[in-house]
Short mmCIF file of C-alpha atoms and ligand atoms in Angstrom, two decimals:
data_model
loop_
_atom_site.label_atom_id
_atom_site.label_comp_id
_atom_site.label_asym_id
_atom_site.label_seq_id
_atom_site.Cartn_x
_atom_site.Cartn_y
_atom_site.Cartn_z
CA MET A 1 -13.80 4.15 17.67
CA SER A 2 -16.33 5.78 15.47
CA LEU A 3 -18.64 8.58 16.28
CA TRP A 4 -21.25 6.60 14.49
CA TRP A 5 -21.61 4.60 17.67
CA LEU A 6 -21.83 7.70 19.77
CA LEU A 7 -24.55 9.10 17.59
CA ALA A 8 -26.42 5.86 17.53
CA CYS A 9 -26.58 5.69 21.28
CA ALA A 10 -27.23 9.32 22.14
CA GLY A 11 -30.64 9.79 23.65
CA SER A 12 -31.22 6.12 24.20
CA THR A 13 -30.19 4.18 27.25
CA PRO A 14 -27.13 2.13 26.39
CA THR A 15 -27.71 -1.45 27.35
CA GLY A 16 -24.18 -2.64 26.89
CA PRO A 17 -22.32 -3.54 23.75
CA ALA A 18 -24.11 -4.78 20.73
CA GLY A 19 -24.32 -8.56 20.54
CA ASP A 20 -22.50 -9.89 17.63
CA GLY A 21 -21.60 -7.07 15.73
CA ASP A 22 -23.42 -6.11 12.81
CA ASP A 23 -26.55 -4.71 14.28
CA GLY A 24 -24.83 -2.33 16.68
CA GLY A 25 -26.14 1.15 16.46
CA ARG A 26 -28.65 0.57 13.78
CA ASP A 27 -31.88 0.14 15.68
CA SER A 28 -31.96 3.64 17.10
CA ASP A 29 -32.20 6.81 15.11
CA PRO A 30 -28.59 7.72 14.41
CA LEU A 31 -29.32 11.39 13.98
CA VAL A 32 -30.88 12.19 17.34
CA ALA A 33 -27.88 14.32 18.20
CA ASP A 34 -25.70 16.42 16.01
CA THR A 35 -22.06 16.60 16.91
CA GLY A 36 -21.62 20.06 15.47
CA ALA A 37 -18.32 21.29 14.22
CA PRO A 38 -15.23 20.10 16.08
CA ASP A 39 -14.77 23.53 17.64
CA ALA A 40 -18.15 23.17 19.29
CA TRP A 41 -16.55 20.57 21.52
CA ALA A 42 -15.72 22.01 24.91
CA PRO A 43 -11.96 22.45 25.43
CA LEU A 44 -10.82 19.72 27.76
CA GLY A 45 -7.75 18.78 29.71
CA PHE A 46 -5.49 16.01 28.47
CA VAL A 47 -5.99 12.68 30.18
CA ALA A 48 -3.73 9.66 29.83
CA PRO A 49 -4.87 6.10 30.33
CA PRO A 50 -3.75 4.67 33.70
CA ASP A 51 -0.62 2.53 33.92
CA ALA A 52 -1.56 -1.08 34.65
CA VAL A 53 -0.61 -2.32 38.13
CA ASP A 54 2.21 -4.88 38.16
CA ILE A 55 1.32 -7.50 40.80
CA ASP A 56 4.63 -9.38 40.64
CA PRO A 57 7.29 -8.09 43.06
CA ALA A 58 10.16 -9.40 40.93
CA ASP A 59 12.02 -6.61 39.19
CA ASP A 60 12.11 -8.37 35.85
CA VAL A 61 8.51 -9.59 35.68
CA VAL A 62 5.51 -7.44 34.88
CA HIS A 63 2.32 -9.31 35.70
CA VAL A 64 -0.94 -7.61 34.87
CA GLN A 65 -4.55 -8.77 35.15
CA LEU A 66 -6.90 -7.30 32.61
CA ARG A 67 -10.54 -7.79 31.88
CA ALA A 68 -12.25 -7.07 28.59
CA GLY A 69 -15.89 -6.15 29.09
CA GLY A 70 -18.78 -4.00 28.05
CA ALA A 71 -18.48 -0.29 28.81
CA VAL A 72 -20.35 2.91 28.31
CA HIS A 73 -18.11 5.64 26.95
CA ARG A 74 -19.44 9.15 27.66
CA VAL A 75 -18.35 12.32 25.96
CA GLU A 76 -19.26 15.77 27.21
CA HIS A 77 -20.05 18.01 24.33
CA ALA A 78 -21.27 21.58 23.96
CA GLY A 79 -24.62 20.15 22.84
CA GLY A 80 -24.92 17.59 25.64
CA THR A 81 -23.51 14.21 26.43
CA LEU A 82 -22.95 11.51 23.90
CA GLU A 83 -22.99 7.95 25.09
CA LEU A 84 -21.41 5.02 23.39
CA ALA A 85 -22.11 1.45 24.37
CA GLY A 86 -18.82 -0.20 23.59
CA TYR A 87 -16.06 -2.32 25.02
CA ALA A 88 -13.08 -1.54 27.24
CA TYR A 89 -10.06 -3.16 28.82
CA VAL A 90 -9.87 -2.53 32.55
CA ASP A 91 -7.13 -3.28 35.05
CA ARG A 92 -8.54 -5.68 37.65
CA ASN A 93 -6.04 -4.31 40.18
CA GLY A 94 -6.36 -0.64 39.30
CA ALA A 95 -8.20 2.15 41.03
CA ALA A 96 -11.64 2.94 39.66
CA ASP A 97 -11.11 4.41 36.23
CA ASP A 98 -13.40 7.40 35.97
CA ARG A 99 -12.38 8.64 32.55
CA GLU A 100 -15.32 9.44 30.35
CA VAL A 101 -14.00 7.27 27.57
CA LEU A 102 -12.38 4.07 28.80
CA ALA A 103 -10.31 3.71 25.65
CA PRO A 104 -7.37 3.37 25.37
CA GLY A 105 -7.08 0.61 27.96
CA PRO A 106 -4.38 0.57 30.63
CA THR A 107 -0.82 1.22 29.50
CA LEU A 108 1.47 -1.75 30.07
CA ARG A 109 4.89 -0.42 31.09
CA ALA A 110 7.93 -2.67 31.27
CA LYS A 111 11.61 -2.59 30.38
CA LEU A 112 13.81 -4.40 27.93
CA GLY A 113 14.42 -8.01 29.03
CA ASP A 114 11.38 -8.19 31.31
CA THR A 115 8.90 -11.01 31.16
CA LEU A 116 5.44 -9.65 30.45
CA ARG A 117 2.58 -11.79 31.76
CA VAL A 118 -0.94 -10.64 31.02
CA GLU A 119 -3.98 -12.54 32.25
CA LEU A 120 -7.03 -11.64 30.26
CA ASP A 121 -10.54 -12.41 31.51
CA ASN A 122 -13.05 -12.28 28.73
CA GLY A 123 -16.11 -10.51 30.08
CA LEU A 124 -17.38 -9.75 26.60
CA ASP A 125 -20.36 -11.32 24.92
CA ALA A 126 -18.07 -12.51 22.14
CA ALA A 127 -14.85 -14.47 21.74
CA THR A 128 -11.68 -12.40 21.75
CA THR A 129 -7.86 -12.53 21.82
CA ILE A 130 -5.00 -10.10 22.38
CA HIS A 131 -2.49 -9.51 19.63
CA TRP A 132 0.78 -7.75 20.56
CA HIS A 133 1.28 -5.43 17.63
CA GLY A 134 4.96 -4.94 16.82
CA LEU A 135 6.33 -7.35 19.41
CA GLU A 136 8.16 -10.47 18.26
CA VAL A 137 6.39 -12.97 20.50
CA PRO A 138 6.26 -16.79 20.21
CA TRP A 139 3.49 -17.50 17.76
CA GLU A 140 1.22 -19.29 20.26
CA MET A 141 1.17 -15.96 22.16
CA ASP A 142 0.34 -13.93 19.05
CA GLY A 143 -3.41 -13.87 19.64
CA VAL A 144 -4.58 -14.84 16.20
CA PRO A 145 -7.30 -17.42 15.66
CA TRP A 146 -5.37 -18.91 12.74
CA LYS A 147 -4.76 -22.50 13.98
CA SER A 148 -5.13 -21.54 17.61
CA THR A 149 -8.15 -20.92 19.74
CA THR A 150 -9.91 -17.79 20.79
CA ILE A 151 -10.91 -16.97 24.37
CA ALA A 152 -14.62 -17.71 24.79
CA PRO A 153 -16.87 -15.44 26.87
CA GLY A 154 -16.26 -16.16 30.56
CA GLU A 155 -12.88 -17.79 29.89
CA SER A 156 -9.37 -16.51 30.58
CA PHE A 157 -5.99 -16.84 28.96
CA THR A 158 -2.52 -15.90 30.14
CA TYR A 159 -0.12 -14.39 27.64
CA GLU A 160 3.53 -14.56 28.61
CA PHE A 161 6.70 -13.65 26.74
CA VAL A 162 10.04 -11.88 27.12
CA LEU A 163 10.38 -8.33 25.82
CA THR A 164 13.34 -8.07 23.47
CA GLN A 165 12.55 -4.76 21.76
CA ALA A 166 12.43 -1.26 23.25
CA GLY A 167 9.84 1.16 21.97
CA THR A 168 6.12 1.85 21.73
CA PHE A 169 3.84 -1.05 20.83
CA TRP A 170 0.16 -1.78 21.24
CA TYR A 171 -2.33 -4.49 22.00
CA HIS A 172 -5.71 -5.19 20.45
CA PRO A 173 -7.98 -8.16 19.65
CA HIS A 174 -7.42 -10.16 16.46
CA VAL A 175 -10.86 -11.72 16.09
CA ASP A 176 -13.76 -9.71 14.71
CA THR A 177 -11.03 -7.10 14.79
CA GLU A 178 -12.71 -4.29 12.93
CA ARG A 179 -15.67 -4.24 15.30
CA GLN A 180 -13.85 -4.98 18.57
CA VAL A 181 -11.14 -2.36 18.03
CA ASP A 182 -13.71 0.20 16.94
CA LEU A 183 -15.71 -0.43 20.11
CA GLY A 184 -12.70 0.52 22.24
CA LEU A 185 -10.41 -2.48 22.73
CA TYR A 186 -6.86 -1.21 22.40
CA GLY A 187 -4.00 -0.08 24.63
CA VAL A 188 -0.30 0.72 24.54
CA VAL A 189 2.74 -1.30 25.60
CA VAL A 190 5.78 0.82 26.49
CA VAL A 191 9.08 -1.04 26.66
CA ALA A 192 11.70 1.28 28.10
CA ASP A 193 15.41 0.91 27.56
CA PRO A 194 16.84 1.48 31.06
CA SER A 195 20.02 2.96 29.58
CA GLU A 196 18.03 5.89 28.19
CA PRO A 197 17.56 9.10 30.18
CA ALA A 198 13.95 9.50 31.27
CA ALA A 199 11.89 12.44 30.11
CA ASP A 200 10.10 14.57 32.71
CA GLN A 201 6.85 13.17 31.40
CA ASP A 202 6.52 10.04 29.31
CA LEU A 203 3.01 10.15 27.86
CA VAL A 204 0.87 7.89 25.77
CA VAL A 205 -1.06 9.77 23.06
CA VAL A 206 -3.53 7.49 21.32
CA LEU A 207 -5.30 8.96 18.34
CA ASP A 208 -8.58 7.52 17.19
CA ASP A 209 -10.71 8.88 14.39
CA TRP A 210 -14.24 9.73 15.45
CA THR A 211 -15.22 10.74 12.03
CA THR A 212 -18.02 13.21 11.54
CA GLY A 213 -18.84 11.62 8.19
CA ARG A 214 -21.99 9.59 8.18
CA THR A 215 -24.09 7.69 5.72
CA ASP A 216 -27.61 6.40 5.78
CA ASP A 217 -26.29 2.88 5.89
CA GLY A 218 -24.87 2.72 9.36
CA TRP A 219 -21.62 1.47 10.74
CA ASP A 220 -21.19 -1.56 8.54
CA GLU A 221 -21.37 0.19 5.27
CA THR A 222 -19.37 3.17 6.39
CA ASP A 223 -16.50 1.12 7.67
CA ALA A 224 -16.71 -1.71 5.21
CA SER A 225 -16.17 0.69 2.40
CA GLY A 226 -13.34 2.30 4.29
CA ALA A 227 -14.58 5.51 2.82
CA HIS A 228 -15.49 7.92 5.57
CA GLY A 229 -13.98 10.82 3.76
CA ALA A 230 -15.61 9.89 0.50
CA HIS A 231 -18.95 10.51 2.15
CA GLY A 232 -18.00 14.04 2.93
CA GLY A 233 -16.90 13.69 6.52
CA GLU A 234 -13.79 15.27 7.94
CA GLY A 235 -11.70 13.38 10.45
CA LEU A 236 -12.39 14.20 14.06
CA TRP A 237 -9.46 12.96 16.07
CA ALA A 238 -9.79 12.10 19.73
CA VAL A 239 -6.65 12.06 21.86
CA ASN A 240 -7.04 9.39 24.56
CA GLY A 241 -10.79 9.88 24.16
CA ARG A 242 -10.89 13.69 24.16
CA VAL A 243 -11.09 16.05 21.23
CA THR A 244 -8.33 18.73 20.97
CA PRO A 245 -7.30 18.50 24.63
CA THR A 246 -4.77 20.77 26.32
CA LEU A 247 -1.98 19.38 28.43
CA ALA A 248 -0.56 21.67 31.11
CA ALA A 249 3.15 21.05 31.72
CA PRO A 250 5.91 23.01 33.47
CA ALA A 251 7.89 25.32 31.21
CA GLY A 252 11.42 23.97 31.01
CA SER A 253 10.34 20.32 30.99
CA ARG A 254 10.98 17.60 28.44
CA LEU A 255 8.07 15.50 27.23
CA ARG A 256 8.29 12.20 25.39
CA LEU A 257 5.04 11.63 23.53
CA ARG A 258 4.33 8.10 22.36
CA VAL A 259 1.80 8.55 19.60
CA LEU A 260 -0.31 5.70 18.19
CA ASP A 261 -2.87 5.74 15.39
CA ALA A 262 -5.40 3.22 16.75
CA SER A 263 -8.11 4.10 14.26
CA ASN A 264 -9.64 1.60 11.87
CA THR A 265 -9.04 3.66 8.74
CA GLY A 266 -7.80 7.17 9.56
CA TYR A 267 -4.61 8.61 8.13
CA LEU A 268 -2.80 11.49 9.83
CA ALA A 269 -0.25 13.91 8.45
CA LEU A 270 1.22 15.21 11.69
CA GLN A 271 2.98 18.52 11.98
CA ALA A 272 4.01 20.78 14.83
CA ASP A 273 2.76 24.37 14.82
CA ALA A 274 1.96 24.50 11.17
CA ASP A 275 1.92 28.28 10.97
CA ALA A 276 5.34 28.69 12.50
CA GLY A 277 6.77 25.87 10.35
CA THR A 278 8.19 24.19 13.44
CA PRO A 279 9.49 20.71 12.62
CA LEU A 280 8.63 17.68 14.69
CA ARG A 281 11.41 16.30 16.83
CA LEU A 282 11.05 12.65 15.94
CA LEU A 283 12.83 10.13 18.16
CA ALA A 284 11.34 6.84 17.07
CA ARG A 285 8.90 5.16 14.75
CA ASP A 286 7.40 1.67 15.07
CA GLN A 287 10.52 -0.07 16.29
CA GLY A 288 12.38 2.14 18.70
CA LEU A 289 14.94 4.88 18.23
CA LEU A 290 15.73 6.09 14.73
CA PRO A 291 19.39 6.00 13.63
CA THR A 292 19.48 9.68 14.49
CA VAL A 293 16.92 12.26 15.53
CA GLN A 294 14.78 13.51 12.63
CA ALA A 295 12.96 16.79 12.16
CA PRO A 296 10.37 16.31 9.42
CA VAL A 297 7.92 19.05 8.64
CA GLN A 298 5.21 16.45 8.28
CA GLU A 299 5.00 12.81 9.34
CA ARG A 300 2.35 10.46 8.07
CA LEU A 301 0.81 8.16 10.65
CA VAL A 302 -1.39 5.32 9.41
CA PRO A 303 -3.50 2.79 11.31
CA GLY A 304 -1.22 0.70 13.52
CA ASP A 305 1.73 3.11 13.25
CA ARG A 306 3.59 4.71 16.13
CA VAL A 307 5.98 7.64 16.46
CA GLU A 308 7.74 9.05 19.50
CA LEU A 309 8.07 12.82 19.68
CA GLU A 310 10.10 14.96 22.05
CA VAL A 311 8.84 18.35 23.13
CA ASP A 312 11.39 20.57 24.91
CA LEU A 313 8.98 23.04 26.37
CA GLY A 314 9.81 26.70 26.88
CA THR A 315 7.22 29.36 27.60
CA ALA A 316 5.49 29.14 24.21
CA PRO A 317 2.62 26.70 23.78
CA TRP A 318 3.26 23.78 21.45
CA SER A 319 0.61 22.18 19.28
CA LEU A 320 0.33 19.07 17.20
CA TRP A 321 -1.66 19.42 13.97
CA ASP A 322 -3.08 17.09 11.37
CA ALA A 323 -3.03 18.14 7.73
CA PRO A 324 -5.68 16.74 5.35
CA TYR A 325 -4.64 13.35 4.02
CA GLU A 326 -6.80 10.49 2.75
CA HIS A 327 -5.84 6.88 2.22
CA HIS A 328 -7.65 6.88 -1.10
CA GLY A 329 -6.32 10.16 -2.41
CA GLY A 330 -3.19 11.31 -0.62
CA ALA A 331 -2.68 14.88 0.48
CA GLY A 332 -5.86 16.96 0.39
CA PHE A 333 -6.86 20.57 0.36
CA GLY A 334 -7.72 22.53 3.46
CA ALA A 335 -6.18 23.75 6.64
CA ALA A 336 -4.48 21.56 9.21
CA ALA A 337 -6.56 20.85 12.31
CA ARG A 338 -5.26 21.07 15.84
CA VAL A 339 -5.00 17.70 17.56
CA LEU A 340 -3.35 18.50 20.90
CA THR A 341 -1.92 21.56 22.65
CA VAL A 342 0.74 21.66 25.34
CA GLN A 343 0.35 24.77 27.51
CA PRO A 344 3.44 25.70 29.56
CA ASP A 345 3.14 26.67 33.23
CA GLY A 346 5.71 29.04 34.74
CA ASP A 347 8.65 30.63 32.97
CA GLY A 348 11.39 28.03 32.56
CA ALA A 349 13.49 28.22 29.40
CA ALA A 350 13.31 25.44 26.82
CA PRO A 351 15.65 22.66 28.05
CA GLU A 352 18.41 20.92 26.13
CA PRO A 353 17.11 17.83 24.30
CA LEU A 354 17.30 14.46 26.02
CA PRO A 355 20.83 13.04 25.62
CA LEU A 356 19.72 9.87 23.82
CA SER A 357 22.23 7.55 22.13
CA PHE A 358 20.76 7.09 18.71
CA PRO A 359 22.02 3.83 17.21
CA GLY A 360 23.13 5.07 13.77
CA GLY A 361 23.64 2.42 11.11
CA ALA A 362 23.48 2.37 7.34
CA VAL A 363 20.64 1.16 5.15
CA ALA A 364 21.05 -2.56 4.37
CA ASP A 365 21.83 -3.60 0.81
CA ASP A 366 19.09 -5.03 -1.31
CA PRO A 367 20.30 -8.58 -2.03
CA GLY A 368 18.19 -8.58 -5.19
CA GLN A 369 16.08 -11.69 -4.74
CA THR A 370 12.42 -11.70 -3.74
CA ASP A 371 11.41 -14.44 -1.32
CA ALA A 372 7.75 -13.49 -1.06
CA LEU A 373 5.71 -11.20 -3.26
CA TYR A 374 2.46 -9.67 -2.06
CA VAL A 375 0.27 -7.93 -4.60
CA PHE A 376 -2.52 -5.86 -3.06
CA SER A 377 -5.66 -5.20 -5.05
CA GLY A 378 -9.32 -4.47 -4.67
CA ASP A 379 -11.56 -1.50 -4.63
CA THR A 380 -13.68 0.56 -2.34
CA GLY A 381 -16.78 0.18 -4.49
CA THR A 382 -17.06 -3.57 -3.95
CA GLY A 383 -15.38 -3.76 -0.53
CA GLN A 384 -13.53 -6.83 -1.87
CA TRP A 385 -9.84 -6.83 -1.06
CA PHE A 386 -7.17 -9.27 -2.18
CA ILE A 387 -3.55 -10.26 -1.64
CA ASN A 388 -2.19 -12.14 -4.67
CA GLY A 389 -5.76 -12.41 -5.91
CA GLU A 390 -6.84 -14.37 -2.82
CA GLN A 391 -8.99 -13.58 0.17
CA PHE A 392 -8.36 -14.82 3.69
CA PRO A 393 -8.83 -17.58 4.79
CA ASP A 394 -8.61 -19.16 1.33
CA VAL A 395 -4.97 -18.31 0.86
CA THR A 396 -1.73 -19.84 -0.36
CA ILE A 397 0.81 -19.94 2.46
CA GLU A 398 4.29 -18.83 1.50
CA SER A 399 7.14 -20.47 3.44
CA LEU A 400 10.54 -19.31 4.58
CA ASP A 401 13.31 -21.33 6.22
CA PRO A 402 14.05 -20.46 9.82
CA GLY A 403 16.90 -18.00 10.00
CA GLN A 404 16.57 -17.11 6.32
CA ASP A 405 17.59 -13.62 5.32
CA ALA A 406 14.43 -12.77 3.40
CA VAL A 407 13.14 -10.03 1.15
CA ILE A 408 9.45 -9.29 0.73
CA GLU A 409 8.18 -7.16 -2.10
CA VAL A 410 4.80 -5.50 -1.78
CA ARG A 411 3.03 -4.07 -4.81
CA ASN A 412 -0.15 -2.08 -4.54
CA LEU A 413 -2.28 -2.24 -7.66
CA SER A 414 -5.17 -0.27 -6.19
CA PRO A 415 -5.92 3.45 -6.10
CA THR A 416 -6.00 3.26 -2.29
CA ALA A 417 -3.11 3.19 0.13
CA HIS A 418 -2.71 0.17 2.43
CA PRO A 419 -0.72 -0.06 5.66
CA PHE A 420 1.24 -3.31 5.23
CA HIS A 421 1.65 -5.14 8.55
CA MET A 422 3.43 -8.39 9.32
CA HIS A 423 3.32 -10.33 12.58
CA GLY A 424 6.26 -11.93 14.38
CA HIS A 425 9.04 -9.91 12.74
CA ARG A 426 10.10 -6.34 12.29
CA PHE A 427 11.53 -5.49 8.91
CA GLU A 428 13.90 -2.99 7.37
CA VAL A 429 12.55 -0.84 4.54
CA LEU A 430 15.07 -1.18 1.70
CA SER A 431 13.22 0.95 -0.81
CA GLU A 432 9.87 2.48 -1.60
CA ASN A 433 8.70 2.94 -5.19
CA GLY A 434 12.19 1.94 -6.32
CA VAL A 435 13.90 4.64 -4.26
CA PRO A 436 16.29 3.30 -1.61
CA SER A 437 15.67 4.50 1.94
CA SER A 438 17.82 7.48 2.81
CA ALA A 439 18.16 6.37 6.43
CA ARG A 440 17.89 3.01 8.14
CA ARG A 441 14.24 2.40 8.83
CA ILE A 442 12.87 -0.49 10.92
CA GLU A 443 9.11 -0.91 10.97
CA ASP A 444 6.29 -3.37 11.49
CA THR A 445 3.62 -1.31 9.71
CA LEU A 446 4.39 0.54 6.50
CA ASP A 447 2.06 2.54 4.32
CA ILE A 448 2.12 1.43 0.69
CA GLY A 449 0.86 4.38 -1.32
CA LEU A 450 -1.47 4.35 -4.32
CA TYR A 451 0.07 2.07 -6.94
CA GLY A 452 3.18 2.01 -4.74
CA THR A 453 5.79 -0.67 -4.06
CA ALA A 454 8.16 -1.47 -1.23
CA ARG A 455 11.00 -3.93 -0.62
CA LEU A 456 11.44 -5.13 2.94
CA ARG A 457 14.28 -7.17 4.41
CA PHE A 458 14.25 -9.19 7.61
CA ASN A 459 15.69 -12.27 9.22
CA ALA A 460 13.02 -14.99 9.46
CA ASP A 461 14.16 -15.97 12.94
CA ASN A 462 10.77 -16.46 14.59
CA GLU A 463 9.13 -19.77 13.72
CA GLY A 464 5.41 -19.66 13.27
CA GLU A 465 2.54 -19.02 10.94
CA TRP A 466 2.30 -15.27 10.83
CA MET A 467 -0.48 -13.03 9.64
CA VAL A 468 0.39 -10.56 6.91
CA HIS A 469 -2.33 -8.01 6.26
CA CYS A 470 -3.53 -4.53 5.57
CA HIS A 471 -4.11 -2.55 8.79
CA LEU A 472 -7.12 -0.74 7.40
CA LEU A 473 -9.32 -3.04 9.41
CA PRO A 474 -12.24 -3.13 6.95
CA HIS A 475 -9.77 -4.22 4.28
CA ALA A 476 -8.34 -6.97 6.49
CA GLU A 477 -11.88 -8.09 7.30
CA GLY A 478 -12.72 -7.87 3.61
CA GLY A 479 -10.04 -10.45 2.77
CA MET A 480 -6.77 -8.50 2.56
CA MET A 481 -4.88 -10.87 4.85
CA THR A 482 -2.64 -13.88 4.31
CA VAL A 483 -0.23 -16.14 6.19
CA LEU A 484 3.56 -16.46 6.02
CA ARG A 485 5.04 -19.66 7.46
CA VAL A 486 8.52 -19.62 8.97
CA GLY A 487 9.94 -23.10 9.60
CA ASP A 488 7.67 -25.95 10.57
CA PRO A 489 5.92 -24.72 13.68
CA LEU A 490 3.11 -27.28 13.93
CU1 C2O B 501 -2.33 -4.59 14.73
CU2 C2O B 501 -2.57 -8.16 12.69
O1 C2O B 501 -2.50 -6.40 13.74
CU1 CU B 502 -5.93 -1.91 2.73
#
């Protein structure tokens, strides 16, 4: 979500979401309110999105009824209240959701092996879909308009599939994606592995960049160039819709934080208590548990990415910070900014870490061949973005045989990083910039740095026509998207 929308709507009466897109926020004076510096925002308590209500009594079926509709997001601020006419997912069976910002949408919680059934009513003024980011679903459930239909306003669709991966995933539209996600349509899917010990609190932490950068050109230009920072703005990260919130938790408790970057373009360089040099306790990235726990000083999180962090809370507060990092320049100058603080209650000692069974496993060999090559190019000045010199939907479709052990090579010829994302399959990162991975790494979204390369290996075991794209949404919208066919699905 962008603050641009908040600014645009402050002082005017929101009348619901903008019609079809491009005019949103531009008719009113965007500068009627000033957001001030981030520390002018009142300190707020942490709020998590509600868990969606499962209406199926069977133990192995999670059946949820969602509605996508217009919403007014409100943010209390030292200078007043900002109002954003946007979109939100709501649980048709949930209690009234009185959060100020109704994004993220309800969290869908299920366990490995469950069937997830989600009925979506489209109460928007535009066609939509749901894409299940990171989940290997049958391709007719993948929520892309490529050779399947969208859900028209007033219509419904039921998504149904079996969950075969444990971890933290997310859902969002895949039509007019840049605008619909920015307006607030996104939520988290948690697939628990029942053999794992539960944390005292298992919390969804969705980060969205409400940038303070602004231009005279409005939302389109700002996002289409993907260049918030270039216009002099600093990232302003909201955590589940609140800026720098504080979570109160009992000292002596163990927290599992499932962190998602749901922003359109924002990069994070996460660190824990920067001043004290405390490493992050990293349990998982995009695709479930790492081979073993990791303790990086800094972890980059790019649009679409997830990490799971464990916090074993003693009596000292714990904070998550974001160091300056730009997708068009890499690490920047300046101090890290606080994103979230956990404030302990009581005087319990820090507990032992969760006894998780990390899976181990060595990095796969690089078999040497390249089955598909994706060359990313383009530039921020023109807003034109290409894969193999082509722009979606005028693309050449690469094909793989079902069950093929395949290697993809991605080369980035542009001075801008791009989060590479592929639908329908997770992949193992064999190497980045020619350097083999030092630990087994399974992802669905991988940042390809400036002029960087990566080699990715996966088994093409899911037949379909799968989108392959950059997860900087203005880049995807600007053409940086293609299709990979596995088998003969039609
Ligand atoms: Cu998160 Cu093709 O998308
Ligand atoms: Cu990109």
